[in-house]
Amino acid sequence: MKVAIASDHGGIHIREEIINLMKEMKIDYLDIGCDCNSGSVDYPDYAFPVAHKVASGEVDRGILICGTGIGMSISANKVNGVRCALAHDTFSAKATREHNDTNVLALGERVIGPGLAREIAKIWLTTEFLGGRHSKRIEKISDYEKSTL
Ligand code: RB5
């Protein structure tokens, strides 16, 4: 699995934590930034490149971190083919892979600490989509996206 990861200035520390986790898990990753020295940056400038890499299949999954995770999740979900979940608990992290087949995870560094972020990311990275009855619901989202093109 290959994962693209990015944060704005509000998510630098959790990005670092999750990069370390992916190194430990031997997951191939692509770090899109932001650079710690960039000062204040705009989260859409980081969410869209990651989302497009997921949508195009260049990477399998994306992880986005900002202060709340909300701006990143709103932005990522604008890209057709992306199903981004903002998850700040381990139950949601597991359920959103099993039920929603989410391909992008958003986290907020001003909401949760690095330890919980690591646990959430680990569960999200290792949980499989259950398929079955959940597939037709995902198809309805894809069909809707196609109808708006
Ligand atoms: C940046 O100040 C902050 O607005 C951003 O990190 C994020 O929380 C937006 O949703």
CSV table of C-alpha atoms and ligand atoms in Angstrom, one decimal:
chain,number,residue,atom,x,y,z
A,1,MET,CA,0.0,0.0,0.0
A,2,LYS,CA,1.2,3.5,-0.8
A,3,VAL,CA,-0.1,6.5,1.2
A,4,ALA,CA,0.2,10.2,0.5
A,5,ILE,CA,0.3,12.4,3.6
A,6,ALA,CA,0.1,16.1,4.1
A,7,SER,CA,-0.6,18.7,6.8
A,8,ASP,CA,-1.0,22.4,7.1
A,9,HIS,CA,1.0,24.3,9.8
A,10,GLY,CA,-1.7,23.1,12.4
A,11,GLY,CA,-0.9,19.5,11.8
A,12,ILE,CA,2.9,19.2,11.6
A,13,HIS,CA,3.5,17.2,14.8
A,14,ILE,CA,0.8,14.5,14.1
A,15,ARG,CA,2.1,14.2,10.5
A,16,GLU,CA,5.5,13.5,11.9
A,17,GLU,CA,4.0,10.9,14.3
A,18,ILE,CA,2.1,9.1,11.5
A,19,ILE,CA,5.1,9.2,9.2
A,20,ASN,CA,7.1,7.4,12.0
A,21,LEU,CA,4.2,4.9,12.3
A,22,MET,CA,4.2,4.2,8.6
A,23,LYS,CA,8.0,3.7,8.7
A,24,GLU,CA,7.5,1.1,11.5
A,25,MET,CA,4.7,-0.6,9.6
A,26,LYS,CA,6.9,-0.6,6.4
A,27,ILE,CA,4.2,1.3,4.5
A,28,ASP,CA,5.4,3.2,1.5
A,29,TYR,CA,4.5,6.9,1.8
A,30,LEU,CA,4.7,10.1,-0.1
A,31,ASP,CA,5.1,13.3,2.1
A,32,ILE,CA,3.5,16.3,0.4
A,33,GLY,CA,4.3,18.8,3.1
A,34,CYS,CA,3.9,21.4,4.5
A,35,ASP,CA,7.4,22.5,5.2
A,36,CYS,CA,7.7,23.5,8.9
A,37,ASN,CA,9.4,26.7,7.8
A,38,SER,CA,6.5,27.8,5.6
A,39,GLY,CA,4.7,29.6,8.3
A,40,SER,CA,0.9,29.8,7.9
A,41,VAL,CA,-0.3,27.9,4.9
A,42,ASP,CA,-3.8,27.1,3.4
A,43,TYR,CA,-5.1,23.6,4.0
A,44,PRO,CA,-6.8,23.3,0.5
A,45,ASP,CA,-3.4,23.6,-1.1
A,46,TYR,CA,-2.4,20.4,0.6
A,47,ALA,CA,-5.7,18.5,0.6
A,48,PHE,CA,-6.3,18.7,-3.1
A,49,PRO,CA,-2.9,17.2,-4.3
A,50,VAL,CA,-3.4,14.3,-1.9
A,51,ALA,CA,-7.0,13.8,-2.9
A,52,HIS,CA,-6.1,13.8,-6.6
A,53,LYS,CA,-3.3,11.3,-6.1
A,54,VAL,CA,-5.8,9.0,-4.4
A,55,ALA,CA,-8.6,9.6,-7.0
A,56,SER,CA,-6.1,8.9,-9.9
A,57,GLY,CA,-4.8,5.7,-8.3
A,58,GLU,CA,-1.2,7.1,-8.0
A,59,VAL,CA,-1.5,6.2,-4.3
A,60,ASP,CA,-3.9,3.9,-2.5
A,61,ARG,CA,-4.8,6.1,0.5
A,62,GLY,CA,-4.3,9.6,1.9
A,63,ILE,CA,-3.9,11.1,5.4
A,64,LEU,CA,-4.5,14.8,6.0
A,65,ILE,CA,-3.9,16.7,9.2
A,66,CYS,CA,-4.9,20.3,10.0
A,67,GLY,CA,-5.9,22.0,13.3
A,68,THR,CA,-9.3,20.5,13.4
A,69,GLY,CA,-9.2,18.1,10.5
A,70,ILE,CA,-12.4,19.8,9.2
A,71,GLY,CA,-10.9,22.0,6.5
A,72,MET,CA,-8.9,19.1,5.2
A,73,SER,CA,-11.9,16.7,5.1
A,74,ILE,CA,-14.2,19.3,3.4
A,75,SER,CA,-11.6,19.9,0.8
A,76,ALA,CA,-10.7,16.3,0.1
A,77,ASN,CA,-14.4,15.3,-0.2
A,78,LYS,CA,-14.8,17.8,-3.1
A,79,VAL,CA,-12.7,15.5,-5.3
A,80,ASN,CA,-14.7,12.8,-7.1
A,81,GLY,CA,-13.7,9.3,-6.0
A,82,VAL,CA,-12.5,10.5,-2.6
A,83,ARG,CA,-14.2,9.3,0.5
A,84,CYS,CA,-12.6,11.2,3.4
A,85,ALA,CA,-13.5,10.6,7.0
A,86,LEU,CA,-12.6,12.8,9.9
A,87,ALA,CA,-12.2,10.4,12.8
A,88,HIS,CA,-11.1,11.2,16.3
A,89,ASP,CA,-11.9,7.9,17.9
A,90,THR,CA,-10.9,4.3,17.2
A,91,PHE,CA,-14.4,3.0,16.7
A,92,SER,CA,-15.1,5.5,13.9
A,93,ALA,CA,-11.7,4.8,12.3
A,94,LYS,CA,-12.5,1.0,12.2
A,95,ALA,CA,-16.2,1.5,11.1
A,96,THR,CA,-15.4,4.0,8.4
A,97,ARG,CA,-13.0,1.5,6.7
A,98,GLU,CA,-15.4,-1.4,7.2
A,99,HIS,CA,-18.6,0.4,6.1
A,100,ASN,CA,-17.6,3.4,4.0
A,101,ASP,CA,-14.3,2.1,2.4
A,102,THR,CA,-12.8,5.5,3.1
A,103,ASN,CA,-9.6,6.2,1.2
A,104,VAL,CA,-8.6,9.4,3.0
A,105,LEU,CA,-8.3,10.0,6.7
A,106,ALA,CA,-8.4,13.5,8.2
A,107,LEU,CA,-7.2,14.3,11.7
A,108,GLY,CA,-7.1,17.5,13.9
A,109,GLU,CA,-4.0,18.1,15.9
A,110,ARG,CA,-5.7,20.8,18.0
A,111,VAL,CA,-8.4,18.2,19.0
A,112,ILE,CA,-6.5,15.0,19.8
A,113,GLY,CA,-2.9,14.1,20.9
A,114,PRO,CA,-0.3,12.2,19.0
A,115,GLY,CA,-0.8,8.9,20.9
A,116,LEU,CA,-4.5,8.7,19.9
A,117,ALA,CA,-3.8,9.9,16.4
A,118,ARG,CA,-1.3,7.1,16.0
A,119,GLU,CA,-3.8,4.5,17.2
A,120,ILE,CA,-6.5,5.8,14.9
A,121,ALA,CA,-4.2,5.8,11.9
A,122,LYS,CA,-3.0,2.3,12.7
A,123,ILE,CA,-6.5,0.9,12.8
A,124,TRP,CA,-7.6,2.9,9.7
A,125,LEU,CA,-4.6,1.6,7.8
A,126,THR,CA,-5.1,-2.1,8.7
A,127,THR,CA,-8.9,-2.4,8.6
A,128,GLU,CA,-10.4,-3.9,5.4
A,129,PHE,CA,-13.7,-2.9,3.8
A,130,LEU,CA,-16.5,-5.4,4.5
A,131,GLY,CA,-18.2,-5.1,1.1
A,132,GLY,CA,-21.5,-6.9,0.9
A,133,ARG,CA,-24.5,-4.6,1.7
A,134,HIS,CA,-22.1,-1.7,2.1
A,135,SER,CA,-20.9,-1.9,-1.5
A,136,LYS,CA,-24.3,-0.7,-3.0
A,137,ARG,CA,-24.2,2.4,-0.7
A,138,ILE,CA,-20.7,3.3,-2.0
A,139,GLU,CA,-22.0,2.7,-5.6
A,140,LYS,CA,-24.8,5.2,-4.9
A,141,ILE,CA,-22.2,7.8,-4.0
A,142,SER,CA,-20.1,7.0,-7.1
A,143,ASP,CA,-23.2,7.1,-9.3
A,144,TYR,CA,-24.1,10.5,-7.8
A,145,GLU,CA,-20.6,11.8,-8.5
A,146,LYS,CA,-20.9,10.6,-12.2
A,147,SER,CA,-24.3,12.3,-12.6
A,148,THR,CA,-22.7,15.7,-11.6
A,149,LEU,CA,-19.8,15.5,-14.1
B,1,RB5,C1,-5.5,27.0,10.6
B,1,RB5,O1,-5.5,28.0,11.5
B,1,RB5,C2,-6.8,26.1,10.8
B,1,RB5,O2,-7.9,26.9,10.4
B,1,RB5,C3,-6.7,24.8,10.0
B,1,RB5,O3,-5.6,24.1,10.5
B,1,RB5,C4,-7.9,23.9,10.2
B,1,RB5,O4,-8.2,23.7,11.5
B,1,RB5,C5,-9.0,24.2,9.3
B,1,RB5,O5,-10.0,23.5,9.3
